Short mmCIF file of C-alpha atoms in Angstrom, two decimals:
data_model
loop_
_atom_site.label_atom_id
_atom_site.label_comp_id
_atom_site.label_asym_id
_atom_site.label_seq_id
_atom_site.Cartn_x
_atom_site.Cartn_y
_atom_site.Cartn_z
CA UNK A 1 -23.38 -23.02 7.98
CA UNK A 2 -24.55 -20.19 10.20
CA UNK A 3 -28.35 -20.65 9.71
CA UNK A 4 -28.87 -16.95 9.03
CA UNK A 5 -27.06 -15.80 12.17
CA UNK A 6 -24.35 -13.14 11.83
CA UNK A 7 -20.88 -14.57 11.43
CA UNK A 8 -19.29 -15.10 14.83
CA UNK A 9 -22.53 -15.53 16.84
CA UNK A 10 -24.27 -18.79 17.72
CA UNK A 11 -28.03 -19.09 17.89
CA UNK A 12 -27.79 -18.84 21.69
CA UNK A 13 -25.86 -15.55 21.49
CA UNK A 14 -22.49 -17.00 22.53
CA UNK A 15 -19.51 -16.03 20.40
CA UNK A 16 -18.03 -18.47 17.93
CA UNK A 17 -14.97 -18.21 15.76
CA UNK A 18 -15.76 -17.37 12.12
CA UNK A 19 -14.36 -19.63 9.45
CA UNK A 20 -10.77 -18.66 8.64
CA UNK A 21 -11.71 -17.58 5.10
CA UNK A 22 -14.51 -15.33 6.40
CA UNK A 23 -12.56 -13.83 9.30
CA UNK A 24 -11.87 -10.11 8.70
CA UNK A 25 -8.96 -10.20 11.19
CA UNK A 26 -7.26 -12.99 9.23
CA UNK A 27 -7.95 -11.08 5.99
CA UNK A 28 -6.37 -7.92 7.42
CA UNK A 29 -3.31 -9.94 8.38
CA UNK A 30 -2.89 -11.82 5.12
CA UNK A 31 -3.81 -9.07 2.65
CA UNK A 32 -2.17 -6.07 4.33
CA UNK A 33 0.09 -6.91 7.26
CA UNK A 34 1.90 -9.90 5.72
CA UNK A 35 3.09 -7.93 2.66
CA UNK A 36 4.19 -5.09 4.95
CA UNK A 37 5.98 -7.64 7.13
CA UNK A 38 7.76 -9.07 4.09
CA UNK A 39 9.03 -5.60 3.16
CA UNK A 40 9.96 -4.85 6.79
CA UNK A 41 12.13 -7.99 6.93
CA UNK A 42 13.74 -7.06 3.62
CA UNK A 43 14.42 -3.53 4.84
CA UNK A 44 15.95 -4.81 8.11
CA UNK A 45 18.35 -7.11 6.23
CA UNK A 46 19.50 -4.34 3.91
CA UNK A 47 19.74 -1.84 6.76
CA UNK A 48 21.83 -4.24 8.86
CA UNK A 49 24.12 -4.91 5.90
CA UNK A 50 24.55 -1.18 5.32
CA UNK A 51 25.57 -0.63 8.95
CA UNK A 52 27.93 -3.60 9.15
CA UNK A 53 29.98 -2.81 6.03
CA UNK A 54 31.43 0.28 4.45
CA UNK A 55 28.09 0.70 2.74
CA UNK A 56 25.96 -0.56 -0.05
CA UNK A 57 26.51 -0.04 -3.72
CA UNK A 58 23.93 1.98 -5.64
CA UNK A 59 21.41 -0.81 -6.37
CA UNK A 60 20.96 -2.06 -2.77
CA UNK A 61 20.65 1.53 -1.54
CA UNK A 62 17.63 1.99 -3.77
CA UNK A 63 16.27 -1.43 -2.82
CA UNK A 64 16.62 -0.50 0.85
CA UNK A 65 14.70 2.74 0.28
CA UNK A 66 11.97 1.02 -1.76
CA UNK A 67 11.47 -1.74 0.81
CA UNK A 68 11.32 0.85 3.60
CA UNK A 69 8.74 2.95 1.74
CA UNK A 70 6.53 -0.02 0.90
CA UNK A 71 6.84 -1.37 4.44
CA UNK A 72 5.80 1.96 6.00
CA UNK A 73 2.95 2.39 3.52
CA UNK A 74 1.69 -1.14 4.20
CA UNK A 75 1.97 -0.51 7.92
CA UNK A 76 -0.26 2.55 7.58
CA UNK A 77 -2.87 0.58 5.61
CA UNK A 78 -2.80 -2.13 8.30
CA UNK A 79 -3.37 0.49 11.02
CA UNK A 80 -6.18 2.00 8.96
CA UNK A 81 -7.74 -1.47 8.64
CA UNK A 82 -7.47 -2.06 12.39
CA UNK A 83 -9.32 1.19 13.01
CA UNK A 84 -11.95 0.67 10.29
CA UNK A 85 -12.92 -2.88 11.28
CA UNK A 86 -12.77 -1.88 14.22
CA UNK A 87 -10.36 -4.55 15.44
CA UNK A 88 -11.27 -4.07 19.11
CA UNK A 89 -14.94 -4.87 18.40
CA UNK A 90 -13.97 -7.92 16.34
CA UNK A 91 -11.73 -9.22 19.15
CA UNK A 92 -14.49 -8.67 21.71
CA UNK A 93 -16.84 -10.89 19.66
CA UNK A 94 -14.45 -13.83 19.64
CA UNK A 95 -14.68 -16.82 21.98
CA UNK A 96 -12.36 -18.20 24.61
CA UNK A 97 -9.39 -16.06 25.63
CA UNK A 98 -9.12 -14.08 22.38
CA UNK A 99 -10.60 -10.92 23.99
CA UNK A 100 -7.54 -10.96 26.29
CA UNK A 101 -5.64 -9.40 23.36
CA UNK A 102 -7.68 -6.20 23.70
CA UNK A 103 -5.53 -4.44 26.38
CA UNK A 104 -2.34 -4.96 24.36
CA UNK A 105 -4.15 -3.85 21.20
CA UNK A 106 -5.28 -0.67 22.99
CA UNK A 107 -1.69 -0.01 24.05
CA UNK A 108 -0.41 -0.32 20.47
CA UNK A 109 -3.23 1.82 19.06
CA UNK A 110 -2.46 4.50 21.66
CA UNK A 111 1.18 4.48 20.54
CA UNK A 112 0.03 4.83 16.91
CA UNK A 113 -1.40 8.28 17.68
CA UNK A 114 2.10 9.72 18.21
CA UNK A 115 2.97 9.79 14.49
CA UNK A 116 -0.13 8.46 12.70
CA UNK A 117 -0.68 11.56 10.56
CA UNK A 118 2.97 11.71 9.53
CA UNK A 119 2.80 8.05 8.45
CA UNK A 120 -0.40 8.78 6.51
CA UNK A 121 1.31 11.61 4.62
CA UNK A 122 4.24 9.33 3.76
CA UNK A 123 1.87 6.63 2.50
CA UNK A 124 0.00 9.20 0.38
CA UNK A 125 3.28 10.53 -1.02
CA UNK A 126 4.35 6.98 -1.86
CA UNK A 127 1.23 6.05 -3.82
CA UNK A 128 -0.04 9.37 -5.18
CA UNK A 129 2.04 11.54 -7.44
CA UNK A 130 3.46 14.59 -5.66
CA UNK A 131 4.97 17.61 -7.39
CA UNK A 132 7.24 18.22 -4.38
CA UNK A 133 8.84 15.79 -1.89
CA UNK A 134 7.63 17.47 1.34
CA UNK A 135 5.06 14.80 2.28
CA UNK A 136 7.68 12.12 1.85
CA UNK A 137 10.54 13.91 3.57
CA UNK A 138 8.53 15.07 6.60
CA UNK A 139 8.38 11.54 8.04
CA UNK A 140 12.17 11.34 8.28
CA UNK A 141 12.72 14.79 9.81
CA UNK A 142 12.13 13.26 13.23
CA UNK A 143 14.86 10.64 13.55
CA UNK A 144 12.78 8.65 16.03
CA UNK A 145 9.87 7.91 13.67
CA UNK A 146 11.55 4.92 12.03
CA UNK A 147 12.09 3.36 15.48
CA UNK A 148 8.47 4.18 16.36
CA UNK A 149 7.26 2.46 13.16
CA UNK A 150 9.32 -0.65 13.96
CA UNK A 151 7.83 -0.72 17.49
CA UNK A 152 4.28 -0.43 16.10
CA UNK A 153 4.97 -3.05 13.45
CA UNK A 154 6.31 -5.56 15.96
CA UNK A 155 3.36 -4.90 18.28
CA UNK A 156 0.83 -5.49 15.51
CA UNK A 157 2.76 -8.59 14.48
CA UNK A 158 2.47 -9.91 18.03
CA UNK A 159 -1.31 -9.31 18.01
CA UNK A 160 -1.76 -11.20 14.74
CA UNK A 161 0.58 -14.00 15.81
CA UNK A 162 -1.22 -14.55 19.11
CA UNK A 163 -4.62 -14.29 17.42
CA UNK A 164 -3.62 -16.87 14.81
CA UNK A 165 -2.34 -19.26 17.49
CA UNK A 166 -5.49 -18.88 19.63
CA UNK A 167 -7.65 -19.50 16.55
CA UNK A 168 -5.64 -22.63 15.72
CA UNK A 169 -6.18 -23.98 19.25
CA UNK A 170 -9.93 -23.29 19.08
CA UNK A 171 -10.14 -24.95 15.65
CA UNK A 172 -8.19 -28.00 16.88
CA UNK A 173 -10.45 -28.38 19.92
CA UNK A 174 -13.59 -27.88 17.77
CA UNK A 175 -12.66 -30.46 15.13
CA UNK A 176 -12.08 -27.71 12.54
CA UNK A 177 -8.56 -28.87 11.68
CA UNK A 178 -8.98 -27.96 7.99
CA UNK A 179 -8.80 -24.30 9.07
CA UNK A 180 -5.51 -24.60 10.94
CA UNK A 181 -2.79 -22.76 9.03
CA UNK A 182 0.19 -23.09 11.36
CA UNK A 183 2.43 -24.46 8.59
CA UNK A 184 1.43 -21.86 5.99
CA UNK A 185 -0.96 -23.98 3.90
CA UNK A 186 -2.58 -20.83 2.52
CA UNK A 187 0.79 -19.72 1.11
CA UNK A 188 1.11 -23.08 -0.66
CA UNK A 189 -2.43 -22.69 -2.00
CA UNK A 190 -1.50 -19.35 -3.61
CA UNK A 191 1.80 -20.66 -4.95
CA UNK A 192 0.02 -23.55 -6.66
CA UNK A 193 -2.47 -21.29 -8.49
CA UNK A 194 -1.95 -21.35 -12.26
CA UNK A 195 -1.14 -17.66 -12.66
CA UNK A 196 1.78 -18.00 -10.24
CA UNK A 197 3.08 -21.08 -12.06
CA UNK A 198 3.29 -20.33 -15.79
#
C-alpha cells in the first residue's frame, strides 16, 4: 500500500523498490527482453551448429533466419522501451546500490547509437509488410552489425540480471520474500495458467 504516494517513493521522500508486479523495469525485462533472449539463444545454437558442420539442411536454415529476425526485432523493442521509460530515470529512483547500474547503462545506450536506425528499419521490415526487401537487407550489408547486436544484447542482459539480483536482495532484507523470483516462479505461474495447459 503506497498511501497515495507515487510508486517508488516513501512518504519521507526516500526511494523504495516498487512491488515486482508494478515495476516497469521488470515488465520491460519479462515482456520484451526475455522473449528476445529466448530467440537469441536459439539463434546462437543454430548458428554454432551451422559453423561446426558442413551446414544445415533447409528447415534449420529457415529456423536460424527466423530466430535471428525475431531476436533482432525484440532487441530493438527492448531498446525502445529503455529509452521511453526512461530506464536511467527509473534506476535513479531506486534504493540502495541500484543507481550504480547507471554508468554501465549509459555505456550500452551510447553503443546503441552506432546502428540504432538500421536496427529500427530491420524491425519495421520484419513486422510490417514491405514490397521490397531493402529495409531488411540493409542491416546485413555491414558485416559487423550482427556482432554489434550481440554485444548490445549481452550488455542489456547484464543490466537486467544485476537489477533483478539487487531487487531480490532488497526484498529479502525487507521481508518481501514473496517477490523474490530467483528460481523463475513467474515462469511457473504462466505455465500453470489454464490456456497454456489445455
